[in-house]
Amino acid sequence: MNVELTEEQTLLQSTSRQFLDQALSLDALRHRSENDLALSRDFWSRAAALGWTSMFVPDDLNDPQSDAPVRDLAIIAEEAGRSLESGSLLECNVVAYALVNTGTTEVKAQLLPGLSDGSITASWAFAEGVDGWSVSDVRSRATVDGDDYVLNAQKSTVVAATSADYFLVTAFVDDELAQFLVPRDAPGVAITRLDALDLSRDFGDVSFHDVRVKKAWRLGSPGESADNDVERQWLLTITLQCAQMAGMLDRVFNLTIDYAQDRYAFGRPIASYQALKHRLADHKVWLEAALGLSTGLTEAFASGDPGVAELACVAKAHVGDRSVEIISDCAQIFGGISMTWEHDLHLYLRRATVDRVLYGSPTQLRERLCQLVGL
Amino acid sequence: MTSATVQETDVEDLESFIARARAWALENLPLAVDNAQARADADDHVNQVAKARRMQRLIFEGGFAGLRYPKEYGGQGLTREHQLAWREVTADRDIGCLSQFKVTHGIMGPTLLDFGTEEQKQHHIPAMLRGDELWVQFLSEPSAGSDLASLLTRAQREGDVYVLNGSKIWSTFAHVSDYAFVLSRTNLDVPKHSGLSMLILPIHSKGVTLRTIQLSTGSAEFCEEFFDDVMIPVVDIVGQENDGWNVVMRLFFHERNMVGGNSLNDQDAAGVGESAVSTEEELLALAHSVGNSKDSHTRQLIGEALVLDRLADHTIQRVNALMKSGALPGPGASIVKLMRSLSKYRFKEIALEVGGAHVVFGGPADEVGGHGHRWLVARVGTIAGGSSEMQRNAISERVLGLPRDPSPDTKLPFRDVLSQRKR
């Protein structure tokens, strides 16, 4: 594991941070209305110009544009988390990863250039029944009909559902797990926006009723179950999510440290009271663990470490629970002001509370970890 | 003040070292025993120490002792990479007994390299590496633990000797060791940190009375010592007279490095009080043997324990790398210490909950009952080697830079501090 960044990675980190600081404002999140919840196309095309969407995408010579796509993306994700990035860095890249690895030539030619330049966005429609984040929860089905598949699926909690141009849909064809790319405007696709605690992203349920999908738009090879592909996608998702959450947690923690040193009570900074110092010290321990796990998971995913599945459960269970616990305690340290609409803290707490359960909750992942170790 | 500066030019390349180490370990080191056996062995201090000394001597004669110690003091003059390779090569070997040497090689030797005279280093370092000298630290006292600088043991200079009077406590394995660093007061008329000196004491000297302390579980690895007019030659001071605080701060630096797995001690040493830790496998076995492995509450608890167990390495690697690059100051090691202490404590709490009524019956060596006995001393890890409260002070004040707690006695002559106390 390499905690220290290379020169190139340091540059990537600083340009990402500069871009986010300049392009996004937390205050804007408070004033978003339903109309502009959809991804800001302008923001996303500028992000794409920085390479955020093309890490996995091969260049003209058929090499991925990054030597270390997952490591680079994790660096960006950490920065994106700090800024409550409102695009769909994670979702677009997970779909790009699936497409590059398992897409047909036809679909790659149609979608990769657009995904890469930011003109097309996409999201993975996986969960079923609010919190069904595992393959065993998948009830969606597709059947062959002539040159098409006919897809019937009920997908929940899809990130960026109201803005994504394409959905990557996981469903069964007979006993075979399969994946399809479906445009949002295909006949039979219905999107219901969800009211969510998180103000920084939008969510929706997406239903697919007798949606016709051309055979070429199925990913992977017919006759082969996509379990392994889905597993890798999920691991990539958790890897980037943990990086985002750890970055966000680091940001909130540092804001709280600054505040506690500036705020005086009874003639001294509140940060001089041992009751607070000791809590902040505990938070620092679990924050460093979160950042360390995020780095470790990134390395494990990138290097194909067989322990990556267990580590993903460990990382998300830790980062998920501790983020909410620590950010909530930061609210306690900020005091009454943190309860106000104008203060930023609730924006972080909202996002952390949703991320905690999104793509798998700590409770689900502790159970999955027990299964993985054979209990 | 680097302990072991290694000239890159004459260092054996890693591959040839690994090949040599593997061949030697295969031939000379027995295979590891299981955890329960290792724990049972560890309780027999006298035999364990005798075995450790034999094993250390064997390793010394094989040319693998003190991998990162300078060659002029009997070490191998190699690097951290060689040390990590050695740990890997010996991972399946029965070398648990060598944890007896972790304090000697990981803390005391490095401190002596930093502050010792040439004579002291020549005399003691090769003997430490050969397995002839086991060292311990005599720091805490009955009335001075966390606030170490307020210790009372006196070393009165009389001509060529210091005359030592007072007592020390919580010295681990002193009863089977040879030498100690004794932190003692050589000047009462200056503030508490400025009147201390570090002395080398042969533990079994005339005037030293040693007792082992029986813990609530019956185990007895901690000792207390009483000093009555013990004579220590002036040449046995480490560092300058009245500069002992500086020496002990350096000693703590090495201790933190050791806990973080990055010291001159070649074995991967766990922190203080961790010999009684349950492993992941034992926790899973406990759930199976009490029959609640399918219970969802139990599985959540076990999941939590697994998370705590497995986040440790990633945290340690991160913190070590940040300290190495200077992004975190030295006291960053307290993050590792606190993380380990809190995790291990919770792990034992979880074992208690998973085992339910089953773990409160049975002996310390029982597969199930052992968890209950280990629970009784779960607090050793959050107290020994710097309590969790001290780690929290260090993290908040010296890592996060938060204001220091007021301490009314740091500027007063220690004599006045004492007289105020009696009022």
XYZ file of N, CA, C and O in Angstrom, chain A residues 72-222:
604
model
N -6.092 6.492 -9.460
C -6.348 7.885 -9.830
C -7.779 8.291 -9.479
O -8.018 9.366 -8.934
N -8.719 7.400 -9.780
C -10.117 7.721 -9.492
C -10.362 7.852 -7.994
O -11.154 8.686 -7.566
N -9.671 7.032 -7.199
C -9.856 7.109 -5.750
C -9.377 8.469 -5.235
O -9.975 9.041 -4.317
N -8.318 8.988 -5.830
C -7.834 10.314 -5.435
C -8.887 11.374 -5.757
O -9.213 12.233 -4.935
N -9.452 11.280 -6.966
C -10.488 12.240 -7.355
C -11.719 12.071 -6.462
O -12.319 13.052 -6.020
N -12.067 10.803 -6.196
C -13.266 10.532 -5.386
C -13.125 11.134 -3.989
O -14.085 11.676 -3.430
N -11.924 11.054 -3.418
C -11.710 11.627 -2.091
C -11.960 13.136 -2.133
O -12.611 13.691 -1.240
N -11.458 13.773 -3.176
C -11.673 15.216 -3.329
C -13.139 15.506 -3.582
O -13.702 16.464 -3.043
N -13.763 14.680 -4.431
C -15.175 14.870 -4.744
C -16.020 14.759 -3.476
O -16.967 15.518 -3.270
N -15.660 13.809 -2.606
C -16.368 13.645 -1.341
C -16.237 14.883 -0.467
O -17.204 15.336 0.140
N -15.053 15.460 -0.416
C -14.820 16.670 0.384
C -15.735 17.800 -0.055
O -16.142 18.621 0.750
N -16.021 17.851 -1.348
C -16.809 18.960 -1.899
C -18.270 18.595 -2.114
O -19.005 19.356 -2.719
N -18.683 17.432 -1.655
C -20.039 16.941 -1.916
C -20.366 17.063 -3.407
O -21.364 17.648 -3.804
N -19.499 16.514 -4.191
C -19.627 16.588 -5.643
C -21.017 16.119 -6.064
O -21.497 15.082 -5.624
N -21.649 16.889 -6.932
C -23.045 16.614 -7.218
C -23.240 15.922 -8.570
O -24.362 15.724 -9.006
N -22.143 15.589 -9.240
C -22.280 14.885 -10.508
C -22.455 13.409 -10.251
O -23.116 13.001 -9.307
N -21.904 12.588 -11.104
C -21.971 11.171 -10.794
C -20.655 10.513 -11.177
O -20.605 9.636 -12.014
N -19.604 11.033 -10.551
C -18.260 10.510 -10.760
C -18.230 8.994 -10.603
O -17.740 8.263 -11.470
N -18.787 8.550 -9.483
C -18.755 7.119 -9.177
C -19.575 6.331 -10.202
O -19.091 5.375 -10.807
N -20.820 6.774 -10.407
C -21.743 5.997 -11.229
C -21.273 5.923 -12.681
O -21.283 4.856 -13.299
N -20.861 7.064 -13.221
C -20.410 7.070 -14.623
C -19.190 6.168 -14.819
O -19.062 5.479 -15.828
N -18.292 6.197 -13.838
C -17.089 5.390 -13.993
C -17.348 3.897 -13.818
O -16.699 3.076 -14.463
N -18.287 3.566 -12.946
C -18.623 2.153 -12.797
C -19.227 1.618 -14.099
O -18.886 0.514 -14.557
N -20.088 2.412 -14.719
C -20.668 1.981 -15.991
C -19.585 1.909 -17.075
O -19.539 0.960 -17.864
N -18.680 2.909 -17.097
C -17.592 2.883 -18.085
C -16.735 1.632 -17.895
O -16.330 0.977 -18.863
N -16.466 1.294 -16.627
C -15.675 0.098 -16.302
C -16.370 -1.152 -16.855
O -15.742 -2.002 -17.513
N -17.680 -1.254 -16.620
C -18.434 -2.419 -17.098
C -18.403 -2.484 -18.627
O -18.188 -3.547 -19.220
N -18.600 -1.325 -19.229
C -18.671 -1.253 -20.685
C -17.329 -1.624 -21.327
O -17.271 -2.415 -22.278
N -16.259 -1.058 -20.796
C -14.933 -1.322 -21.359
C -14.596 -2.806 -21.243
O -14.051 -3.409 -22.167
N -14.967 -3.414 -20.118
C -14.570 -4.802 -19.883
C -15.503 -5.833 -20.513
O -15.073 -6.933 -20.845
N -16.803 -5.477 -20.658
C -17.745 -6.516 -21.087
C -18.669 -6.074 -22.219
O -19.540 -6.842 -22.635
N -18.502 -4.858 -22.722
C -19.409 -4.368 -23.764
C -19.074 -4.913 -25.146
O -17.934 -5.275 -25.424
N -20.092 -4.961 -26.007
C -19.838 -5.345 -27.399
C -19.197 -4.164 -28.120
O -19.309 -3.014 -27.683
N -18.549 -4.457 -29.244
C -17.887 -3.403 -30.024
C -18.873 -2.308 -30.401
O -18.563 -1.121 -30.325
N -20.075 -2.729 -30.784
C -21.094 -1.769 -31.223
C -21.442 -0.767 -30.111
O -21.474 0.441 -30.330
N -21.707 -1.297 -28.929
C -22.120 -0.416 -27.831
C -20.964 0.458 -27.365
O -21.128 1.635 -27.058
N -19.778 -0.140 -27.347
C -18.611 0.663 -26.957
C -18.464 1.849 -27.902
O -18.241 2.979 -27.468
N -18.597 1.569 -29.207
C -18.419 2.641 -30.190
C -19.481 3.720 -29.999
O -19.223 4.902 -30.164
N -20.679 3.294 -29.632
C -21.766 4.269 -29.466
C -21.649 5.097 -28.196
O -22.009 6.262 -28.190
N -21.212 4.461 -27.113
C -21.316 5.147 -25.818
C -19.995 5.685 -25.257
O -19.988 6.702 -24.574
N -18.893 4.964 -25.525
C -17.657 5.370 -24.840
C -17.206 6.801 -25.160
O -16.816 7.522 -24.247
N -17.287 7.234 -26.415
C -16.849 8.609 -26.681
C -17.670 9.628 -25.867
O -17.110 10.555 -25.295
N -18.978 9.401 -25.809
C -19.836 10.329 -25.069
C -19.613 10.277 -23.575
O -19.582 11.296 -22.884
N -19.477 9.047 -23.021
C -19.183 8.922 -21.588
C -17.883 9.639 -21.268
O -17.722 10.272 -20.231
N -16.951 9.510 -22.203
C -15.627 10.041 -22.012
C -15.607 11.568 -22.055
O -14.929 12.205 -21.261
N -16.367 12.168 -22.982
C -16.323 13.639 -23.064
C -17.394 14.299 -22.206
O -17.547 15.516 -22.193
N -18.141 13.478 -21.474
C -19.093 14.032 -20.524
C -20.452 14.353 -21.129
O -21.353 14.797 -20.430
N -20.625 14.097 -22.437
C -21.924 14.424 -23.033
C -22.971 13.354 -22.725
O -24.169 13.581 -22.874
N -22.493 12.167 -22.311
C -23.424 11.100 -21.913
C -23.135 10.745 -20.457
O -21.986 10.621 -20.055
N -24.194 10.578 -19.672
C -24.010 10.095 -18.302
C -24.786 8.793 -18.127
O -25.705 8.500 -18.890
N -24.381 8.040 -17.119
C -25.009 6.734 -16.928
C -24.975 6.363 -15.452
O -24.212 6.933 -14.677
N -25.820 5.426 -15.079
C -25.833 4.970 -13.689
C -26.231 3.497 -13.640
O -26.901 2.996 -14.548
N -25.801 2.855 -12.582
C -26.066 1.431 -12.432
C -27.380 1.218 -11.689
O -27.501 1.661 -10.548
N -28.338 0.566 -12.322
C -29.601 0.235 -11.674
C -29.512 -1.201 -11.178
O -29.667 -2.146 -11.956
N -29.225 -1.344 -9.907
C -28.918 -2.668 -9.361
C -29.891 -3.079 -8.257
O -30.487 -4.152 -8.301
N -30.067 -2.212 -7.273
C -30.825 -2.603 -6.083
C -32.281 -2.898 -6.410
O -32.866 -2.308 -7.313
N -32.817 -3.824 -5.644
C -34.255 -4.088 -5.753
C -34.841 -4.106 -4.353
O -34.234 -4.661 -3.431
N -35.994 -3.452 -4.204
C -36.634 -3.423 -2.894
C -35.873 -2.574 -1.894
O -35.576 -3.032 -0.796
N -35.521 -1.349 -2.251
C -34.869 -0.340 -1.400
C -33.456 -0.702 -0.971
O -32.525 0.052 -1.183
N -33.283 -1.869 -0.346
C -31.949 -2.153 0.189
C -31.420 -3.510 -0.270
O -30.611 -4.130 0.388
N -31.887 -3.950 -1.420
C -31.425 -5.241 -1.922
C -30.182 -5.066 -2.773
O -30.256 -4.941 -3.988
N -29.040 -5.053 -2.142
C -27.786 -4.761 -2.830
C -26.999 -6.004 -3.166
O -25.789 -5.937 -3.365
N -27.659 -7.155 -3.151
C -26.879 -8.332 -3.539
C -27.598 -9.071 -4.655
O -28.800 -8.876 -4.886
N -26.857 -9.901 -5.360
C -27.403 -10.610 -6.509
C -28.627 -11.436 -6.101
O -29.581 -11.578 -6.868
N -28.615 -11.922 -4.873
C -29.741 -12.752 -4.437
C -31.038 -11.942 -4.336
O -32.109 -12.510 -4.223
N -30.941 -10.609 -4.348
C -32.140 -9.781 -4.313
C -32.712 -9.496 -5.702
O -33.776 -8.909 -5.823
N -31.962 -9.887 -6.741
C -32.384 -9.541 -8.102
C -33.554 -10.425 -8.543
O -33.454 -11.653 -8.546
N -34.680 -9.784 -8.861
C -35.858 -10.497 -9.372
C -36.089 -10.148 -10.843
O -36.918 -10.756 -11.516
N -35.429 -9.110 -11.321
C -35.650 -8.617 -12.681
C -35.288 -9.682 -13.698
O -34.351 -10.454 -13.491
N -36.048 -9.682 -14.828
C -35.860 -10.732 -15.823
C -35.859 -10.146 -17.229
O -36.517 -9.151 -17.498
N -35.119 -10.806 -18.078
C -35.195 -10.470 -19.505
C -35.384 -11.777 -20.274
O -34.822 -12.804 -19.904
N -36.184 -11.710 -21.333
C -36.398 -12.912 -22.156
C -36.069 -12.576 -23.607
O -36.192 -11.425 -24.034
N -35.671 -13.591 -24.323
C -35.332 -13.372 -25.728
C -36.617 -13.324 -26.551
O -37.516 -14.138 -26.369
N -36.662 -12.326 -27.443
C -37.795 -12.240 -28.353
C -37.272 -11.750 -29.699
O -37.016 -10.555 -29.869
N -37.060 -12.671 -30.612
C -36.487 -12.305 -31.912
C -35.066 -11.791 -31.749
O -34.231 -12.446 -31.133
N -34.818 -10.582 -32.271
C -33.482 -9.997 -32.183
C -33.278 -9.184 -30.910
O -32.226 -8.579 -30.726
N -34.295 -9.180 -30.082
C -34.236 -8.344 -28.877
C -34.359 -9.179 -27.610
O -34.766 -10.337 -27.638
N -34.005 -8.520 -26.522
C -34.437 -8.989 -25.208
C -35.609 -8.122 -24.788
O -35.685 -6.941 -25.150
N -36.526 -8.717 -24.024
C -37.596 -7.928 -23.428
C -37.358 -7.915 -21.923
O -37.324 -8.956 -21.270
N -37.158 -6.704 -21.401
C -36.706 -6.541 -20.009
C -37.850 -6.076 -19.120
O -38.561 -5.113 -19.447
N -38.012 -6.782 -18.023
C -38.950 -6.339 -16.993
C -38.202 -6.250 -15.671
O -37.717 -7.258 -15.156
N -38.105 -5.028 -15.155
C -37.278 -4.827 -13.964
C -37.837 -3.710 -13.109
O -38.407 -2.747 -13.618
N -37.704 -3.873 -11.799
C -38.071 -2.836 -10.833
C -36.822 -2.502 -10.052
O -36.392 -3.282 -9.200
N -36.202 -1.371 -10.341
C -34.950 -1.026 -9.675
C -35.155 0.141 -8.714
O -35.869 1.098 -9.027
N -34.521 0.020 -7.548
C -34.697 1.049 -6.514
C -33.409 1.831 -6.310
O -32.319 1.355 -6.614
N -33.573 2.990 -5.715
C -32.459 3.774 -5.196
C -31.352 3.924 -6.236
O -30.189 3.683 -5.963
N -31.724 4.332 -7.432
C -30.729 4.537 -8.481
C -30.198 5.966 -8.363
O -30.986 6.923 -8.352
N -28.878 6.087 -8.231
C -28.272 7.412 -8.097
C -28.358 8.132 -9.442
O -28.162 7.522 -10.492
N -28.653 9.411 -9.396
C -28.738 10.251 -10.593
C -29.804 9.739 -11.554
O -29.716 9.952 -12.766
N -30.843 9.097 -11.019
C -31.863 8.492 -11.875
C -32.522 9.525 -12.777
O -32.864 9.227 -13.924
N -32.703 10.729 -12.265
C -33.440 11.718 -13.062
C -32.561 12.407 -14.097
O -33.053 13.169 -14.905
N -31.258 12.157 -14.056
C -30.396 12.826 -15.033
C -29.623 11.875 -15.938
O -29.181 12.272 -17.016
N -29.463 10.626 -15.519
C -28.619 9.718 -16.295
C -29.235 9.443 -17.669
O -30.447 9.257 -17.795
N -28.397 9.400 -18.682
C -28.889 9.112 -20.034
C -29.078 7.617 -20.265
O -29.905 7.204 -21.056
N -28.272 6.825 -19.581
C -28.352 5.364 -19.752
C -28.336 4.683 -18.387
O -27.711 5.167 -17.444
N -29.021 3.559 -18.322
C -28.978 2.741 -17.127
C -28.323 1.406 -17.434
O -28.604 0.797 -18.470
N -27.436 1.003 -16.545
C -26.887 -0.345 -16.604
C -27.775 -1.188 -15.700
O -27.835 -0.969 -14.492
N -28.497 -2.140 -16.303
C -29.516 -2.890 -15.560
C -29.060 -4.336 -15.374
O -28.696 -5.011 -16.339
N -29.079 -4.793 -14.133
C -28.707 -6.176 -13.835
C -29.982 -7.009 -13.710
O -30.868 -6.661 -12.927
N -30.087 -8.071 -14.491
C -31.305 -8.896 -14.477
C -30.954 -10.330 -14.888
O -29.873 -10.577 -15.416
N -31.881 -11.226 -14.629
C -31.647 -12.621 -15.030
C -32.227 -12.910 -16.412
O -33.309 -12.438 -16.747
N -31.468 -13.685 -17.183
C -32.016 -14.302 -18.392
C -32.025 -15.800 -18.071
O -30.958 -16.407 -17.974
N -33.204 -16.348 -17.858
C -33.304 -17.699 -17.274
C -32.505 -17.730 -15.970
O -32.707 -16.890 -15.120
N -31.524 -18.656 -15.866
C -30.758 -18.738 -14.619
C -29.467 -17.947 -14.671
O -28.636 -18.031 -13.777
N -29.337 -17.203 -15.784
C -28.060 -16.569 -16.046
C -28.140 -15.094 -15.672
O -29.019 -14.380 -16.154
N -27.216 -14.643 -14.832
C -27.184 -13.222 -14.510
C -26.666 -12.473 -15.730
O -25.696 -12.911 -16.365
N -27.320 -11.360 -16.075
C -26.937 -10.625 -17.278
C -27.049 -9.132 -17.021
O -27.663 -8.700 -16.043
N -26.428 -8.358 -17.902
C -26.495 -6.904 -17.746
C -26.815 -6.253 -19.093
O -26.315 -6.690 -20.127
N -27.627 -5.202 -19.027
C -28.080 -4.518 -20.239
C -27.878 -3.013 -20.093
O -27.981 -2.482 -18.987
N -27.618 -2.382 -21.223
C -27.593 -0.923 -21.221
C -28.865 -0.422 -21.877
O -29.217 -0.840 -22.992
N -29.576 0.450 -21.171
C -30.885 0.896 -21.629
C -30.924 2.424 -21.599
O -30.633 3.023 -20.561
N -31.293 3.049 -22.715
C -31.429 4.507 -22.689
C -32.646 4.916 -21.872
O -33.653 4.207 -21.868
N -32.550 6.074 -21.204
C -33.626 6.507 -20.314
C -34.927 6.752 -21.068
O -36.007 6.655 -20.493
N -34.807 7.087 -22.379
C -36.030 7.405 -23.109
C -36.598 6.210 -23.875
O -37.492 6.365 -24.705
N -36.094 5.014 -23.586
C -36.654 3.825 -24.241
C -38.094 3.632 -23.792
O -38.424 3.877 -22.628
N -38.970 3.220 -24.720
C -40.371 2.985 -24.343
C -40.456 1.938 -23.225
O -39.795 0.901 -23.304
N -41.246 2.275 -22.183
C -41.413 1.342 -21.066
C -40.554 1.672 -19.865
O -40.685 1.053 -18.815
N -39.666 2.681 -19.962
C -38.851 3.086 -18.813
C -39.594 4.188 -18.069
O -40.004 5.181 -18.676
N -39.794 3.992 -16.789
C -40.460 5.022 -15.986
C -39.593 5.357 -14.776
O -39.133 4.463 -14.064
N -39.375 6.645 -14.563
C -38.488 7.091 -13.484
C -39.304 7.859 -12.460
O -40.028 8.794 -12.802
N -39.206 7.441 -11.207
C -39.907 8.144 -10.134
C -38.860 8.746 -9.204
O -38.073 8.029 -8.593
N -38.856 10.055 -9.130
C -37.870 10.711 -8.276
C -38.175 10.425 -6.809
O -39.330 10.423 -6.384
N -37.115 10.190 -6.039
C -37.281 9.927 -4.610
C -36.897 11.171 -3.811
O -35.905 11.829 -4.119
N -37.695 11.473 -2.802
C -37.258 12.478 -1.840
C -36.202 11.825 -0.965
O -36.450 10.794 -0.365
N -35.019 12.414 -0.915
C -33.945 11.772 -0.138
C -33.355 12.766 0.846
O -33.411 13.980 0.637
N -32.797 12.246 1.923
C -32.116 13.106 2.897
C -30.982 13.883 2.232
O -30.741 15.043 2.529
N -30.270 13.209 1.344
C -29.108 13.798 0.694
C -29.542 14.858 -0.317
O -30.305 14.571 -1.223
N -29.046 16.089 -0.147
C -29.387 17.144 -1.095
C -28.381 17.250 -2.237
O -28.586 17.990 -3.178
N -27.267 16.514 -2.107
C -26.201 16.701 -3.090
C -26.371 15.828 -4.327
O -25.714 16.056 -5.330
N -27.190 14.810 -4.239
C -27.419 13.949 -5.403
C -28.921 13.729 -5.537
O -29.667 13.959 -4.595
N -29.325 13.258 -6.700
C -30.728 12.884 -6.803
C -30.856 11.379 -6.978
O -29.946 10.707 -7.460
N -31.982 10.876 -6.539
C -32.212 9.431 -6.533
C -33.578 9.128 -7.135
O -34.471 9.972 -7.072
N -33.706 7.941 -7.652
C -35.009 7.577 -8.155
C -35.200 6.076 -8.215
O -34.238 5.303 -8.158
N -36.455 5.677 -8.299
C -36.778 4.287 -8.628
C -36.992 4.247 -10.131
O -37.598 5.159 -10.692
N -36.498 3.210 -10.757
C -36.650 3.111 -12.206
C -37.305 1.772 -12.536
O -36.807 0.723 -12.105
N -38.401 1.840 -13.263
C -39.034 0.582 -13.643
C -38.911 0.388 -15.160
O -38.901 1.351 -15.927
N -38.779 -0.840 -15.546
C -38.621 -1.208 -16.954
C -39.746 -2.180 -17.271
O -39.764 -3.296 -16.752
N -40.703 -1.716 -18.062
C -41.861 -2.553 -18.362
C -41.839 -2.944 -19.841
O -41.995 -2.096 -20.712
N -41.585 -4.235 -20.078
C -41.502 -4.734 -21.470
C -40.600 -3.865 -22.348
O -40.958 -3.510 -23.475
N -39.472 -3.526 -21.820
C -38.543 -2.682 -22.575
C -37.738 -3.557 -23.535
O -37.148 -4.561 -23.131
N -37.737 -3.156 -24.795
C -37.009 -3.940 -25.803
C -35.561 -3.472 -25.862
O -35.276 -2.285 -25.997
N -34.652 -4.457 -25.718
C -33.221 -4.137 -25.735
C -32.570 -4.972 -26.830
O -32.740 -6.196 -26.864
N -31.836 -4.315 -27.720
C -31.165 -5.057 -28.791
C -30.135 -6.000 -28.199
O -29.510 -5.710 -27.186
N -29.907 -7.131 -28.888
C -28.993 -8.141 -28.338
C -27.600 -7.576 -28.091
O -26.929 -7.928 -27.135
N -27.172 -6.686 -28.984
C -25.827 -6.128 -28.845
C -25.683 -5.284 -27.580
O -24.573 -4.994 -27.141
N -26.840 -4.861 -27.017
C -26.766 -4.004 -25.830
C -26.771 -4.816 -24.535
O -26.884 -4.269 -23.451
N -26.644 -6.117 -24.689
C -26.381 -6.940 -23.505
C -24.873 -6.972 -23.311
O -24.116 -7.217 -24.262
N -24.420 -6.790 -22.085
C -22.989 -6.859 -21.795
C -22.600 -8.307 -21.521
O -23.452 -9.127 -21.182
N -21.340 -8.598 -21.677
C -20.883 -9.956 -21.387
C -21.279 -10.903 -22.504
O -21.828 -10.504 -23.523
N -20.995 -12.189 -22.304
C -21.289 -13.164 -23.343
C -22.519 -13.974 -22.957
O -22.555 -14.552 -21.876
N -23.525 -13.999 -23.860
C -24.676 -14.873 -23.598
C -24.168 -16.304 -23.392
O -23.252 -16.735 -24.097
